[in-house]
Coordinates of C-alpha atoms in Angstrom, one line a residue:
X1 CA -0.2 -0.1 0.1
X2 CA 2.2 2.5 0.9
X3 CA 4.3 1.4 -2.2
X4 CA 1.3 2.6 -4.1
X5 CA 0.8 5.3 -2.9
X6 CA 5.0 7.2 -3.2
X7 CA 4.3 5.6 -6.6
X8 CA 0.7 7.9 -6.8
X9 CA 3.3 11.1 -5.5
X10 CA 6.1 10.2 -8.2
X11 CA 3.5 10.4 -10.6
X12 CA 2.3 14.1 -9.8
X13 CA 4.9 15.7 -9.4
X14 CA 6.4 14.4 -12.5
X15 CA 3.1 16.0 -13.8
X16 CA 2.9 19.2 -12.5
X17 CA 6.8 19.2 -13.6
X18 CA 5.7 18.4 -17.3
X19 CA 2.7 21.4 -16.9
X20 CA 5.5 23.5 -15.6
X21 CA 8.1 22.8 -18.7
X22 CA 5.2 23.4 -20.9
X23 CA 3.5 26.8 -19.9
X24 CA 7.3 28.0 -19.6
X25 CA 7.7 27.0 -23.6
X26 CA 4.1 28.4 -24.0
X27 CA 4.7 32.1 -21.9
X28 CA 7.9 33.0 -24.1
X29 CA 7.0 31.2 -27.4
X30 CA 3.7 34.5 -26.5
X31 CA 6.2 37.2 -25.1
X32 CA 8.3 36.9 -28.3
X33 CA 5.4 36.8 -30.5
X34 CA 5.0 39.9 -29.2
X35 CA 7.9 41.2 -29.7
X36 CA 9.5 41.2 -25.4
X37 CA 12.0 38.8 -26.2
X38 CA 14.7 40.5 -28.6
X39 CA 15.8 37.8 -31.0
X40 CA 18.7 38.1 -32.7
X41 CA 21.1 35.9 -34.5
X42 CA 24.8 34.7 -34.6
X43 CA 27.6 35.7 -37.5
X44 CA 25.7 36.0 -40.0
X45 CA 22.4 37.7 -39.1
X46 CA 19.8 37.8 -41.6
X47 CA 16.4 37.1 -41.0
X48 CA 13.0 37.4 -44.0
X49 CA 11.6 40.7 -45.5
X50 CA 8.7 40.1 -45.7
X51 CA 8.2 43.0 -47.8
X52 CA 11.1 42.3 -49.9
X53 CA 11.3 38.4 -50.4
X54 CA 15.1 39.1 -49.6
X55 CA 16.9 38.3 -47.3
X56 CA 18.2 41.2 -44.7
X57 CA 20.0 42.2 -41.6
X58 CA 17.5 41.5 -38.4
X59 CA 19.3 45.0 -37.6
X60 CA 18.4 46.6 -40.1
X61 CA 14.9 47.9 -39.6
X62 CA 13.8 49.2 -43.3
X63 CA 11.0 50.4 -44.8
X64 CA 11.0 49.0 -48.0
X65 CA 8.8 51.2 -50.3
X66 CA 6.8 54.8 -49.5
X67 CA 4.8 57.1 -51.4
X68 CA 5.4 60.8 -51.3
X69 CA 2.1 61.9 -50.2
X70 CA 0.2 63.5 -53.1
X71 CA 0.5 67.5 -50.9
X72 CA 3.9 67.6 -51.6
X73 CA 4.1 66.5 -54.8
X74 CA 1.9 69.6 -55.8
X75 CA 5.6 71.8 -54.7
X76 CA 8.3 72.5 -56.9
X77 CA 10.7 68.8 -56.1
X78 CA 14.4 69.1 -55.7
X79 CA 16.0 66.4 -56.2
X80 CA 20.0 66.3 -53.9
X81 CA 22.8 64.1 -55.1
X82 CA 24.6 61.9 -52.0
X83 CA 25.5 64.4 -49.3
X84 CA 28.3 62.0 -47.2
X85 CA 28.2 64.6 -44.3
X86 CA 29.1 67.3 -46.1
X87 CA 27.2 69.8 -44.5
X88 CA 28.8 73.3 -45.8
X89 CA 28.4 71.9 -49.2
X90 CA 24.1 71.5 -48.5
X91 CA 23.7 74.7 -47.2
X92 CA 25.3 76.0 -49.8
X93 CA 23.9 74.7 -52.8
X94 CA 20.1 75.7 -51.0
X95 CA 21.6 79.2 -51.2
X96 CA 21.3 78.6 -55.1
X97 CA 18.6 76.8 -55.0
X98 CA 16.6 79.8 -53.0
X99 CA 15.0 77.3 -51.5
X100 CA 11.6 78.0 -49.9
X101 CA 9.9 75.3 -47.9
X102 CA 6.2 76.9 -48.6
X103 CA 6.9 76.7 -52.0
X104 CA 9.3 73.3 -52.6
X105 CA 9.3 70.1 -51.5
X106 CA 13.5 68.4 -50.9
X107 CA 14.1 65.1 -51.6
X108 CA 17.8 63.6 -51.2
X109 CA 18.6 59.9 -53.1
X110 CA 20.9 58.8 -50.3
X111 CA 24.0 58.2 -48.0
X112 CA 23.5 61.4 -46.3
X113 CA 25.9 60.3 -43.9
X114 CA 30.4 58.8 -44.5
X115 CA 32.6 60.0 -45.6
X116 CA 32.9 63.7 -45.4
X117 CA 33.3 65.7 -41.5
X118 CA 29.6 66.6 -40.8
X119 CA 27.4 63.5 -41.3
X120 CA 24.2 63.6 -38.0
X121 CA 24.8 67.6 -38.8
X122 CA 23.6 66.9 -41.9
X123 CA 21.0 64.5 -40.9
X124 CA 19.6 66.9 -37.9
X125 CA 20.1 69.5 -41.1
X126 CA 17.9 67.5 -43.6
X127 CA 15.5 66.8 -40.9
X128 CA 14.5 70.5 -39.6
X129 CA 13.7 71.0 -43.0
X130 CA 11.1 68.4 -43.8
X131 CA 13.1 66.7 -46.8
X132 CA 12.1 62.8 -48.4
X133 CA 15.1 60.7 -49.3
X134 CA 15.6 56.5 -48.8
X135 CA 18.3 55.2 -47.7
X136 CA 21.9 54.7 -48.8
X137 CA 24.8 52.1 -48.2
X138 CA 26.5 54.1 -45.7
X139 CA 23.3 55.7 -44.2
X140 CA 21.9 51.5 -43.4
X141 CA 24.9 50.4 -42.6
X142 CA 24.9 52.9 -39.5
X143 CA 21.5 52.0 -38.7
X144 CA 22.5 48.5 -38.3
X145 CA 25.5 49.2 -36.3
X146 CA 23.2 51.7 -33.8
X147 CA 20.3 49.0 -33.9
X148 CA 23.2 45.6 -32.7
X149 CA 23.6 48.5 -30.0
X150 CA 19.9 49.2 -28.5
X151 CA 20.0 45.8 -28.4
X152 CA 22.9 45.0 -26.0
X153 CA 20.9 47.6 -23.9
X154 CA 18.1 46.5 -24.5
X155 CA 19.0 42.9 -23.1
X156 CA 21.4 44.6 -20.2
X157 CA 24.5 43.2 -22.3
X158 CA 28.2 44.6 -22.6
X159 CA 29.2 45.9 -26.0
X160 CA 33.0 43.4 -26.8
X161 CA 34.2 42.9 -30.4
X162 CA 34.9 39.3 -29.3
X163 CA 30.8 38.9 -29.8
X164 CA 30.3 41.7 -32.8
X165 CA 28.1 39.9 -35.7
X166 CA 30.2 39.3 -39.2
X167 CA 28.2 42.3 -41.0
X168 CA 30.2 44.4 -38.8
X169 CA 33.7 45.9 -39.2
X170 CA 34.6 47.0 -35.5
X171 CA 36.5 49.9 -35.6
X172 CA 34.7 52.1 -38.8
X173 CA 33.7 55.8 -39.3
X174 CA 29.6 53.7 -39.1
X175 CA 30.3 52.3 -35.7
X176 CA 31.7 56.2 -34.6
X177 CA 28.9 57.2 -36.1
X178 CA 26.0 55.3 -34.9
X179 CA 28.1 55.2 -30.7
X180 CA 26.9 58.7 -31.6
X181 CA 23.2 59.3 -33.5
X182 CA 21.1 60.1 -30.4
X183 CA 17.9 58.5 -30.5
X184 CA 16.0 61.4 -32.9
X185 CA 18.2 61.6 -35.5
X186 CA 17.3 57.5 -35.6
X187 CA 14.2 57.7 -36.0
X188 CA 14.8 59.5 -38.8
X189 CA 16.9 57.6 -40.7
X190 CA 14.4 54.9 -40.0
X191 CA 11.8 56.8 -41.8
X192 CA 13.7 57.4 -45.9
X193 CA 12.3 54.1 -47.3
X194 CA 14.1 52.3 -49.3
X195 CA 12.1 52.9 -52.7
X196 CA 10.2 56.2 -53.0
X197 CA 7.5 55.9 -56.0
X198 CA 6.0 59.1 -56.7
X199 CA 3.5 58.1 -59.2
X200 CA 2.8 61.6 -60.2
X201 CA 5.9 61.8 -62.4
X202 CA 6.0 57.7 -62.9
X203 CA 8.7 58.6 -60.6
X204 CA 11.4 56.3 -58.7
X205 CA 14.0 57.2 -55.8
X206 CA 16.6 54.7 -54.9
X207 CA 20.7 54.5 -53.6
X208 CA 21.8 52.3 -56.3
X209 CA 19.3 50.6 -58.7
X210 CA 16.6 48.6 -59.6
X211 CA 15.8 45.8 -62.1
X212 CA 13.8 46.0 -65.0
X213 CA 12.9 42.1 -65.2
X214 CA 12.2 42.1 -61.7
X215 CA 8.6 43.3 -59.8
X216 CA 10.1 45.4 -57.5
X217 CA 9.1 43.3 -54.9
X218 CA 10.9 40.5 -55.9
X219 CA 14.0 42.6 -55.2
X220 CA 16.7 43.3 -52.6
X221 CA 17.4 45.9 -50.0
X222 CA 20.8 45.6 -50.3
X223 CA 21.0 45.4 -54.1
X224 CA 19.0 48.6 -54.4
X225 CA 21.1 50.7 -51.8
X226 CA 24.4 48.7 -53.8
X227 CA 24.0 48.6 -57.6
X228 CA 26.0 49.2 -59.9
X229 CA 25.8 46.8 -62.5
X230 CA 24.5 44.0 -63.7
X231 CA 26.3 40.5 -65.2
X232 CA 25.6 38.4 -68.1
X233 CA 23.0 36.2 -65.6
X234 CA 21.8 39.4 -64.7
X235 CA 22.9 39.9 -60.7
X236 CA 23.8 42.9 -59.7
X237 CA 27.0 43.8 -58.8
X238 CA 28.7 46.8 -57.1
X239 CA 31.2 46.3 -59.3
X240 CA 31.6 48.3 -62.4
X241 CA 34.3 46.1 -64.0
X242 CA 32.4 43.1 -64.9
X243 CA 28.6 43.4 -66.8
X244 CA 27.1 46.4 -68.0
X245 CA 25.3 49.2 -65.4
X246 CA 22.3 48.9 -64.7
X247 CA 20.7 52.7 -66.4
X248 CA 21.8 50.8 -69.5
X249 CA 19.3 47.5 -69.4
X250 CA 16.9 50.0 -67.9
X251 CA 16.3 52.5 -70.4
X252 CA 16.3 49.6 -73.5
X253 CA 13.2 48.4 -70.9
X254 CA 11.6 51.6 -71.1
X255 CA 11.5 52.6 -74.4
X256 CA 9.4 49.3 -74.5
X257 CA 7.5 49.8 -72.2
X258 CA 4.2 51.3 -72.1
X259 CA 4.2 53.0 -68.5
X260 CA 8.2 53.5 -69.0
X261 CA 9.5 54.3 -65.3
X262 CA 11.8 57.5 -64.9
X263 CA 14.3 56.5 -61.4
X264 CA 16.6 58.8 -59.7
X265 CA 19.8 57.6 -57.9
X266 CA 22.9 58.0 -56.0
X267 CA 25.6 55.6 -55.3
X268 CA 27.8 56.2 -58.5
X269 CA 30.4 59.2 -58.4
X270 CA 32.6 58.1 -60.5
X271 CA 30.6 58.2 -63.4
X272 CA 29.8 61.3 -62.3
X273 CA 26.3 63.1 -63.3
X274 CA 24.4 60.3 -65.2
X275 CA 21.1 62.3 -67.3
X276 CA 19.6 59.2 -70.0
X277 CA 15.5 59.7 -70.7
X278 CA 14.9 57.1 -68.1
X279 CA 17.4 57.2 -65.2
X280 CA 19.5 60.3 -63.6
X281 CA 21.8 59.8 -61.7
X282 CA 23.2 62.2 -59.1
X283 CA 26.1 61.0 -57.2
X284 CA 28.7 64.2 -58.0
X285 CA 31.6 62.8 -55.1
X286 CA 30.2 65.5 -52.2
X287 CA 32.6 64.0 -49.4
X288 CA 35.0 62.9 -51.4
X289 CA 36.4 66.9 -52.6
X290 CA 33.9 67.1 -55.4
X291 CA 30.9 69.2 -55.6
X292 CA 27.1 68.2 -54.2
X293 CA 24.4 69.0 -57.1
X294 CA 20.7 69.7 -57.4
X295 CA 18.4 69.1 -59.7
X296 CA 14.6 70.4 -60.1
X297 CA 12.0 68.5 -61.9
X298 CA 10.9 70.8 -64.3
X299 CA 10.7 70.3 -68.3
X300 CA 14.4 71.2 -68.1
X301 CA 15.2 68.8 -65.2
X302 CA 17.5 71.8 -64.5
X303 CA 20.8 70.8 -62.4
X304 CA 22.6 73.3 -60.3
X305 CA 25.9 72.9 -58.5

């Protein structure tokens, strides 16, 4: 009889332990689902982006596609090339443009940051101007660094170079800028999408480029921010010594299209200003000792240096 009681007690204890175990798993699942427990991945940290169908860093926190609101489309649109921390160049260009916030709306083609001496000041100035824009590849590196550093803070973990995910370069300018980027400026950078659409003018604004043989949502955020050429097999690349410039393929496709789209982009300073019927490249080397360029969206596509 005693043996039966002991056996029954062991069964009850075991059942309670199993119940607690499964309850704990259920609680963790709920917390993960609601986002109370941050999830991060190791060395090659990636996760699927539902918006683009491509894999991006789990620290990216990107907006894939935004549309310029109609009230801004009614203004004089001014597109500005890669600023790269050139605050003086930006302010000088605004004077040449006789910029008036009531009349004009500024749109930046990405890479407000890095290379030049005043990256954070440029972001602050652009935010104060109420400008739109897209995320550049250098902006993206700073955003990802900031996201990673914030994740450590949320976890109560110490920063250690031994545990840095492989996507980051230790000691880079991007790391330094991320460490000094305040929350307001970080939040502003997060609002800049990978693609800005202006349907009233059949325009896309991106930093790097787009492929003509894929829909928008089939394309990788990384490629959109980084591409310069397209290899013979259709793979985009940021290198220029192989394949063809993506702009050649894009323009060829738009000539044949019943609804052609024009892309305004940056990222390709070595090629300078490249003006084609359906693509306009505005990176003229600001931040590397060269000029900053703006284009007023009118019939003349007027360029201001």
